[in-house]
């Protein structure tokens, strides 16, 4: 069981309450596809991913980024039970989508960068630690059902 | 190794021109974050009196680290040759586990995002990430 301090809980709730899921998810996914281009392998049906401009303007990327954030939202709402909350999602990513779990960390890092840019100085070291801990738990839970 | 293209080098130099004026703050902030978010890195600084964010030893060392980054930008066309002395220092004297270079790089990128939210675009991000990876590789050259 993951132990969360009061600071960590309130920090996570606060960050996600301030995120525009319509925008932030797409930004994080687009950044991931640009910074780690091999991740594009999972999005063959998304059309034009030929350069950074195309990726950042691609509506399918934006839409899918929102889906990802909505998935994270489930963890935000179930912080004491992320493993169970993500059991089916983990099976989906492993059995159906065949995503290399290393990619989860890459997307998590890109989301961290997006949040850092949005929050500026408010994204202190302690806030960063809480956010990265949350993402690490989410990623770990997503990896759980791989075999 | 994913080598730096001419486009990458241009992006790094252009962005660095903007960031260089805040180099000391960036170094101090990145180091402070590293020590808080990745507490295992504190093991390298047991000789410091104060490991808290923004403390005097952290500020001083952040400045030293950014001096190295500035040198790397200047020698971007030959990082391995240009950083030979620094590599020897890290390999034989400091003996920092190279996994930590990745950790510090990540925190540098986070600081750049907070300080330059408009300029740190995905394209600048990928160029800086590649550059810091190449820098880390050059620093690891002499390890074994």
mmCIF file of C-alpha atoms in Angstrom:
data_model
loop_
_atom_site.group_PDB
_atom_site.id
_atom_site.type_symbol
_atom_site.label_atom_id
_atom_site.label_comp_id
_atom_site.label_asym_id
_atom_site.label_seq_id
_atom_site.Cartn_x
_atom_site.Cartn_y
_atom_site.Cartn_z
ATOM 1 C CA UNK A 1 0.000 0.000 0.000
ATOM 2 C CA UNK A 2 1.329 3.409 -0.915
ATOM 3 C CA UNK A 3 1.537 5.890 1.964
ATOM 4 C CA UNK A 4 0.630 9.468 1.096
ATOM 5 C CA UNK A 5 1.342 12.443 3.329
ATOM 6 C CA UNK A 6 -1.259 15.192 3.671
ATOM 7 C CA UNK A 7 0.996 17.456 1.640
ATOM 8 C CA UNK A 8 1.217 14.904 -1.157
ATOM 9 C CA UNK A 9 -2.536 14.337 -1.265
ATOM 10 C CA UNK A 10 -3.442 18.005 -1.358
ATOM 11 C CA UNK A 11 -0.673 18.772 -3.856
ATOM 12 C CA UNK A 12 -1.898 16.123 -6.297
ATOM 13 C CA UNK A 13 -5.537 17.185 -5.964
ATOM 14 C CA UNK A 14 -4.565 20.814 -6.422
ATOM 15 C CA UNK A 15 -2.423 20.236 -9.516
ATOM 16 C CA UNK A 16 -5.040 18.182 -11.317
ATOM 17 C CA UNK A 17 -7.866 20.547 -10.383
ATOM 18 C CA UNK A 18 -5.940 23.324 -12.152
ATOM 19 C CA UNK A 19 -5.196 21.317 -15.295
ATOM 20 C CA UNK A 20 -7.329 21.810 -18.380
ATOM 21 C CA UNK A 21 -7.652 18.181 -19.435
ATOM 22 C CA UNK A 22 -8.549 19.312 -22.952
ATOM 23 C CA UNK A 23 -5.190 21.056 -23.324
ATOM 24 C CA UNK A 24 -2.590 19.607 -20.981
ATOM 25 C CA UNK A 25 -2.998 15.992 -22.058
ATOM 26 C CA UNK A 26 -2.561 16.819 -25.715
ATOM 27 C CA UNK A 27 0.474 18.968 -24.926
ATOM 28 C CA UNK A 28 2.111 16.167 -22.956
ATOM 29 C CA UNK A 29 1.421 13.525 -25.600
ATOM 30 C CA UNK A 30 2.587 15.797 -28.427
ATOM 31 C CA UNK A 31 5.769 16.577 -26.502
ATOM 32 C CA UNK A 32 6.364 12.855 -25.969
ATOM 33 C CA UNK A 33 5.952 12.127 -29.696
ATOM 34 C CA UNK A 34 8.418 14.932 -30.545
ATOM 35 C CA UNK A 35 11.025 14.343 -27.840
ATOM 36 C CA UNK A 36 10.899 10.520 -28.056
ATOM 37 C CA UNK A 37 9.919 9.910 -31.683
ATOM 38 C CA UNK A 38 9.990 6.118 -31.381
ATOM 39 C CA UNK A 39 6.801 6.421 -29.331
ATOM 40 C CA UNK A 40 5.052 7.252 -32.600
ATOM 41 C CA UNK A 41 5.052 3.532 -33.312
ATOM 42 C CA UNK A 42 1.787 3.195 -31.398
ATOM 43 C CA UNK A 43 -0.038 5.848 -33.372
ATOM 44 C CA UNK A 44 0.129 4.675 -36.979
ATOM 45 C CA UNK A 45 -3.526 5.583 -37.458
ATOM 46 C CA UNK A 46 -3.107 9.187 -36.324
ATOM 47 C CA UNK A 47 -2.207 10.581 -39.741
ATOM 48 C CA UNK A 48 0.376 13.331 -40.058
ATOM 49 C CA UNK A 49 3.142 12.995 -37.445
ATOM 50 C CA UNK A 50 5.936 13.980 -39.826
ATOM 51 C CA UNK A 51 7.309 16.923 -37.881
ATOM 52 C CA UNK A 52 6.879 18.779 -34.619
ATOM 53 C CA UNK A 53 4.435 21.311 -36.075
ATOM 54 C CA UNK A 54 2.252 18.561 -37.524
ATOM 55 C CA UNK A 55 2.295 16.624 -34.254
ATOM 56 C CA UNK A 56 1.447 19.643 -32.136
ATOM 57 C CA UNK A 57 -1.461 20.526 -34.432
ATOM 58 C CA UNK A 58 -2.777 17.001 -34.884
ATOM 59 C CA UNK A 59 -6.372 16.730 -33.549
ATOM 60 C CA UNK A 60 -6.080 12.984 -32.902
ATOM 61 C CA UNK A 61 -3.071 13.601 -30.683
ATOM 62 C CA UNK A 62 -5.005 16.244 -28.773
ATOM 63 C CA UNK A 63 -8.005 13.949 -28.377
ATOM 64 C CA UNK A 64 -5.910 11.053 -27.206
ATOM 65 C CA UNK A 65 -4.006 13.244 -24.767
ATOM 66 C CA UNK A 66 -7.338 14.025 -23.135
ATOM 67 C CA UNK A 67 -8.098 10.292 -22.855
ATOM 68 C CA UNK A 68 -4.772 9.754 -21.083
ATOM 69 C CA UNK A 69 -5.437 12.548 -18.586
ATOM 70 C CA UNK A 70 -8.908 11.206 -17.902
ATOM 71 C CA UNK A 71 -7.207 7.893 -17.127
ATOM 72 C CA UNK A 72 -4.869 9.636 -14.686
ATOM 73 C CA UNK A 73 -7.878 11.355 -13.153
ATOM 74 C CA UNK A 74 -9.150 7.963 -12.034
ATOM 75 C CA UNK A 75 -5.944 7.489 -10.063
ATOM 76 C CA UNK A 76 -6.288 10.999 -8.604
ATOM 77 C CA UNK A 77 -9.757 10.064 -7.366
ATOM 78 C CA UNK A 78 -8.576 6.717 -5.972
ATOM 79 C CA UNK A 79 -5.161 7.489 -4.570
ATOM 80 C CA UNK A 80 -5.388 4.764 -1.939
ATOM 81 C CA UNK A 81 -6.214 2.099 -4.466
ATOM 82 C CA UNK A 82 -4.447 2.916 -7.712
ATOM 83 C CA UNK A 83 -3.284 -0.645 -8.285
ATOM 84 C CA UNK A 84 -6.811 -2.055 -8.286
ATOM 85 C CA UNK A 85 -8.196 0.952 -10.172
ATOM 86 C CA UNK A 86 -5.715 0.348 -12.992
ATOM 87 C CA UNK A 87 -5.926 -3.459 -13.191
ATOM 88 C CA UNK A 88 -8.048 -3.476 -16.338
ATOM 89 C CA UNK A 89 -6.120 -0.605 -17.924
ATOM 90 C CA UNK A 90 -2.928 -2.531 -17.318
ATOM 91 C CA UNK A 91 -4.293 -5.599 -19.088
ATOM 92 C CA UNK A 92 -5.456 -3.370 -21.949
ATOM 93 C CA UNK A 93 -2.031 -1.772 -22.435
ATOM 94 C CA UNK A 94 -0.278 -5.119 -22.252
ATOM 95 C CA UNK A 95 -2.561 -7.559 -24.061
ATOM 96 C CA UNK A 96 -4.345 -5.367 -26.557
ATOM 97 C CA UNK A 97 -2.183 -2.281 -27.158
ATOM 98 C CA UNK A 98 1.185 -4.018 -26.667
ATOM 99 C CA UNK A 99 2.843 -0.894 -25.285
ATOM 100 C CA UNK A 100 6.419 -1.255 -24.044
ATOM 101 C CA UNK A 101 6.076 -0.165 -20.402
ATOM 102 C CA UNK A 102 9.241 1.952 -20.640
ATOM 103 C CA UNK A 103 7.103 4.372 -22.635
ATOM 104 C CA UNK A 104 4.915 5.150 -19.613
ATOM 105 C CA UNK A 105 7.875 6.803 -17.916
ATOM 106 C CA UNK A 106 8.620 8.877 -21.015
ATOM 107 C CA UNK A 107 5.059 10.215 -21.139
ATOM 108 C CA UNK A 108 5.136 10.829 -17.380
ATOM 109 C CA UNK A 109 8.301 12.910 -17.762
ATOM 110 C CA UNK A 110 6.684 14.958 -20.532
ATOM 111 C CA UNK A 111 3.613 15.587 -18.371
ATOM 112 C CA UNK A 112 5.944 16.746 -15.596
ATOM 113 C CA UNK A 113 7.535 19.238 -17.992
ATOM 114 C CA UNK A 114 4.102 20.517 -19.123
ATOM 115 C CA UNK A 115 2.931 20.989 -15.533
ATOM 116 C CA UNK A 116 6.245 22.628 -14.590
ATOM 117 C CA UNK A 117 5.872 25.104 -17.463
ATOM 118 C CA UNK A 118 2.310 25.899 -16.406
ATOM 119 C CA UNK A 119 3.073 26.332 -12.705
ATOM 120 C CA UNK A 120 6.438 28.096 -12.965
ATOM 121 C CA UNK A 121 7.938 28.925 -9.582
ATOM 122 C CA UNK A 122 4.950 27.321 -7.836
ATOM 123 C CA UNK A 123 6.323 23.979 -9.036
ATOM 124 C CA UNK A 124 8.743 23.778 -6.129
ATOM 125 C CA UNK A 125 11.060 20.857 -5.419
ATOM 126 C CA UNK A 126 8.583 19.475 -2.874
ATOM 127 C CA UNK A 127 5.667 19.777 -5.304
ATOM 128 C CA UNK A 128 7.786 18.121 -7.996
ATOM 129 C CA UNK A 129 8.608 15.255 -5.637
ATOM 130 C CA UNK A 130 4.925 14.683 -4.850
ATOM 131 C CA UNK A 131 3.914 14.850 -8.500
ATOM 132 C CA UNK A 132 6.649 12.479 -9.646
ATOM 133 C CA UNK A 133 5.801 10.045 -6.821
ATOM 134 C CA UNK A 134 2.168 10.027 -7.946
ATOM 135 C CA UNK A 135 3.133 9.417 -11.577
ATOM 136 C CA UNK A 136 5.553 6.665 -10.534
ATOM 137 C CA UNK A 137 2.747 4.889 -8.676
ATOM 138 C CA UNK A 138 0.424 5.275 -11.666
ATOM 139 C CA UNK A 139 3.104 3.911 -14.010
ATOM 140 C CA UNK A 140 3.915 1.035 -11.691
ATOM 141 C CA UNK A 141 0.227 0.099 -11.479
ATOM 142 C CA UNK A 142 -0.036 0.189 -15.258
ATOM 143 C CA UNK A 143 2.879 -2.238 -15.455
ATOM 144 C CA UNK A 144 1.380 -4.626 -12.901
ATOM 145 C CA UNK A 145 -0.505 -6.932 -15.270
ATOM 146 C CA UNK A 146 2.305 -7.373 -17.781
ATOM 147 C CA UNK A 147 3.728 -10.873 -17.952
ATOM 148 C CA UNK B 1 24.407 7.088 -29.583
ATOM 149 C CA UNK B 2 21.931 9.522 -31.131
ATOM 150 C CA UNK B 3 24.275 12.203 -32.445
ATOM 151 C CA UNK B 4 23.459 15.897 -32.614
ATOM 152 C CA UNK B 5 22.359 17.230 -35.984
ATOM 153 C CA UNK B 6 23.215 20.717 -37.171
ATOM 154 C CA UNK B 7 19.624 21.676 -36.335
ATOM 155 C CA UNK B 8 19.997 20.348 -32.783
ATOM 156 C CA UNK B 9 23.232 22.273 -32.223
ATOM 157 C CA UNK B 10 21.676 25.482 -33.541
ATOM 158 C CA UNK B 11 18.661 25.040 -31.261
ATOM 159 C CA UNK B 12 20.874 24.400 -28.227
ATOM 160 C CA UNK B 13 23.069 27.440 -28.902
ATOM 161 C CA UNK B 14 20.083 29.704 -29.503
ATOM 162 C CA UNK B 15 18.294 28.591 -26.359
ATOM 163 C CA UNK B 16 21.485 28.707 -24.297
ATOM 164 C CA UNK B 17 22.003 32.327 -25.347
ATOM 165 C CA UNK B 18 18.725 33.114 -23.552
ATOM 166 C CA UNK B 19 19.282 30.827 -20.568
ATOM 167 C CA UNK B 20 22.934 31.696 -19.894
ATOM 168 C CA UNK B 21 22.071 34.926 -18.063
ATOM 169 C CA UNK B 22 20.213 32.871 -15.447
ATOM 170 C CA UNK B 23 22.774 30.060 -15.370
ATOM 171 C CA UNK B 24 23.544 30.331 -11.654
ATOM 172 C CA UNK B 25 19.863 30.234 -10.647
ATOM 173 C CA UNK B 26 19.214 27.349 -13.015
ATOM 174 C CA UNK B 27 22.116 25.357 -11.592
ATOM 175 C CA UNK B 28 21.123 25.968 -8.001
ATOM 176 C CA UNK B 29 17.469 25.149 -8.657
ATOM 177 C CA UNK B 30 18.253 21.954 -10.599
ATOM 178 C CA UNK B 31 20.610 20.708 -7.909
ATOM 179 C CA UNK B 32 18.138 21.608 -5.138
ATOM 180 C CA UNK B 33 15.403 19.663 -6.880
ATOM 181 C CA UNK B 34 17.657 16.682 -7.463
ATOM 182 C CA UNK B 35 18.531 16.449 -3.772
ATOM 183 C CA UNK B 36 14.852 16.650 -2.746
ATOM 184 C CA UNK B 37 13.211 14.537 -5.457
ATOM 185 C CA UNK B 38 15.968 11.901 -5.671
ATOM 186 C CA UNK B 39 17.272 11.676 -2.098
ATOM 187 C CA UNK B 40 19.760 8.940 -3.003
ATOM 188 C CA UNK B 41 21.841 11.637 -4.722
ATOM 189 C CA UNK B 42 22.538 13.191 -1.318
ATOM 190 C CA UNK B 43 25.045 10.407 -0.727
ATOM 191 C CA UNK B 44 27.558 12.306 -2.850
ATOM 192 C CA UNK B 45 27.393 15.383 -0.662
ATOM 193 C CA UNK B 46 27.722 14.041 2.866
ATOM 194 C CA UNK B 47 30.575 16.506 3.360
ATOM 195 C CA UNK B 48 28.256 19.524 2.997
ATOM 196 C CA UNK B 49 26.863 21.237 6.075
ATOM 197 C CA UNK B 50 23.583 22.156 4.457
ATOM 198 C CA UNK B 51 21.785 20.202 1.723
ATOM 199 C CA UNK B 52 18.574 22.213 1.771
ATOM 200 C CA UNK B 53 17.290 23.877 -1.426
ATOM 201 C CA UNK B 54 19.174 27.087 -2.190
ATOM 202 C CA UNK B 55 21.733 26.641 0.576
ATOM 203 C CA UNK B 56 25.209 28.133 0.145
ATOM 204 C CA UNK B 57 26.966 24.869 -0.851
ATOM 205 C CA UNK B 58 24.098 24.054 -3.239
ATOM 206 C CA UNK B 59 24.294 27.491 -4.870
ATOM 207 C CA UNK B 60 28.049 27.286 -5.187
ATOM 208 C CA UNK B 61 27.972 23.832 -6.697
ATOM 209 C CA UNK B 62 25.112 24.716 -9.034
ATOM 210 C CA UNK B 63 27.331 27.455 -10.417
ATOM 211 C CA UNK B 64 30.176 24.958 -10.937
ATOM 212 C CA UNK B 65 27.904 22.515 -12.750
ATOM 213 C CA UNK B 66 26.517 25.209 -15.044
ATOM 214 C CA UNK B 67 30.058 26.294 -15.830
ATOM 215 C CA UNK B 68 30.537 22.777 -17.165
ATOM 216 C CA UNK B 69 27.340 22.999 -19.205
ATOM 217 C CA UNK B 70 28.462 26.327 -20.692
ATOM 218 C CA UNK B 71 31.791 24.767 -21.616
ATOM 219 C CA UNK B 72 29.952 21.890 -23.267
ATOM 220 C CA UNK B 73 27.832 24.284 -25.340
ATOM 221 C CA UNK B 74 31.003 26.012 -26.520
ATOM 222 C CA UNK B 75 32.564 22.645 -27.404
ATOM 223 C CA UNK B 76 29.402 21.158 -28.832
ATOM 224 C CA UNK B 77 31.182 20.059 -32.015
ATOM 225 C CA UNK B 78 33.506 17.758 -30.068
ATOM 226 C CA UNK B 79 32.133 16.950 -26.651
ATOM 227 C CA UNK B 80 34.301 13.886 -26.078
ATOM 228 C CA UNK B 81 37.540 15.724 -26.822
ATOM 229 C CA UNK B 82 36.458 18.962 -25.218
ATOM 230 C CA UNK B 83 35.333 17.415 -21.924
ATOM 231 C CA UNK B 84 38.239 15.015 -21.493
ATOM 232 C CA UNK B 85 39.506 16.598 -18.269
ATOM 233 C CA UNK B 86 36.014 16.713 -16.772
ATOM 234 C CA UNK B 87 35.515 13.099 -17.725
ATOM 235 C CA UNK B 88 38.709 12.102 -15.951
ATOM 236 C CA UNK B 89 37.607 14.054 -12.889
ATOM 237 C CA UNK B 90 34.234 12.288 -12.750
ATOM 238 C CA UNK B 91 35.721 8.869 -13.508
ATOM 239 C CA UNK B 92 38.712 8.751 -11.222
ATOM 240 C CA UNK B 93 38.119 11.307 -8.495
ATOM 241 C CA UNK B 94 34.383 11.872 -8.089
ATOM 242 C CA UNK B 95 33.272 8.441 -9.274
ATOM 243 C CA UNK B 96 29.682 9.542 -9.718
ATOM 244 C CA UNK B 97 27.520 6.659 -10.923
ATOM 245 C CA UNK B 98 26.626 7.706 -14.490
ATOM 246 C CA UNK B 99 22.936 6.952 -13.845
ATOM 247 C CA UNK B 100 22.924 10.188 -11.892
ATOM 248 C CA UNK B 101 23.769 12.250 -14.973
ATOM 249 C CA UNK B 102 20.356 11.336 -16.321
ATOM 250 C CA UNK B 103 18.747 12.388 -13.063
ATOM 251 C CA UNK B 104 20.431 15.785 -13.016
ATOM 252 C CA UNK B 105 19.612 16.282 -16.710
ATOM 253 C CA UNK B 106 15.938 15.652 -16.006
ATOM 254 C CA UNK B 107 15.932 18.248 -13.252
ATOM 255 C CA UNK B 108 17.703 20.746 -15.500
ATOM 256 C CA UNK B 109 14.948 20.272 -18.072
ATOM 257 C CA UNK B 110 12.258 20.781 -15.410
ATOM 258 C CA UNK B 111 13.905 24.051 -14.312
ATOM 259 C CA UNK B 112 14.156 25.232 -17.923
ATOM 260 C CA UNK B 113 10.436 24.522 -18.321
ATOM 261 C CA UNK B 114 9.557 26.572 -15.228
ATOM 262 C CA UNK B 115 11.848 29.479 -16.188
ATOM 263 C CA UNK B 116 11.159 29.582 -19.931
ATOM 264 C CA UNK B 117 7.625 28.207 -20.404
ATOM 265 C CA UNK B 118 7.196 29.849 -23.810
ATOM 266 C CA UNK B 119 10.680 29.186 -25.193
ATOM 267 C CA UNK B 120 11.031 25.613 -23.982
ATOM 268 C CA UNK B 121 8.998 24.202 -26.848
ATOM 269 C CA UNK B 122 8.968 20.471 -27.684
ATOM 270 C CA UNK B 123 11.593 21.153 -30.382
ATOM 271 C CA UNK B 124 13.900 22.942 -27.961
ATOM 272 C CA UNK B 125 13.200 20.222 -25.394
ATOM 273 C CA UNK B 126 14.315 17.402 -27.707
ATOM 274 C CA UNK B 127 17.467 19.284 -28.723
ATOM 275 C CA UNK B 128 18.391 20.008 -25.083
ATOM 276 C CA UNK B 129 17.620 16.437 -24.040
ATOM 277 C CA UNK B 130 19.855 15.073 -26.804
ATOM 278 C CA UNK B 131 22.578 17.562 -25.885
ATOM 279 C CA UNK B 132 22.506 16.667 -22.188
ATOM 280 C CA UNK B 133 22.585 12.961 -23.087
ATOM 281 C CA UNK B 134 25.611 13.534 -25.313
ATOM 282 C CA UNK B 135 27.213 15.557 -22.515
ATOM 283 C CA UNK B 136 26.619 12.735 -20.048
ATOM 284 C CA UNK B 137 28.091 10.250 -22.485
ATOM 285 C CA UNK B 138 31.210 12.396 -22.929
ATOM 286 C CA UNK B 139 31.517 12.618 -19.127
ATOM 287 C CA UNK B 140 31.344 8.822 -18.879
ATOM 288 C CA UNK B 141 34.059 8.300 -21.515
ATOM 289 C CA UNK B 142 36.882 7.593 -19.094
ATOM 290 C CA UNK B 143 34.955 5.441 -16.637
ATOM 291 C CA UNK B 144 36.156 2.098 -17.929
#
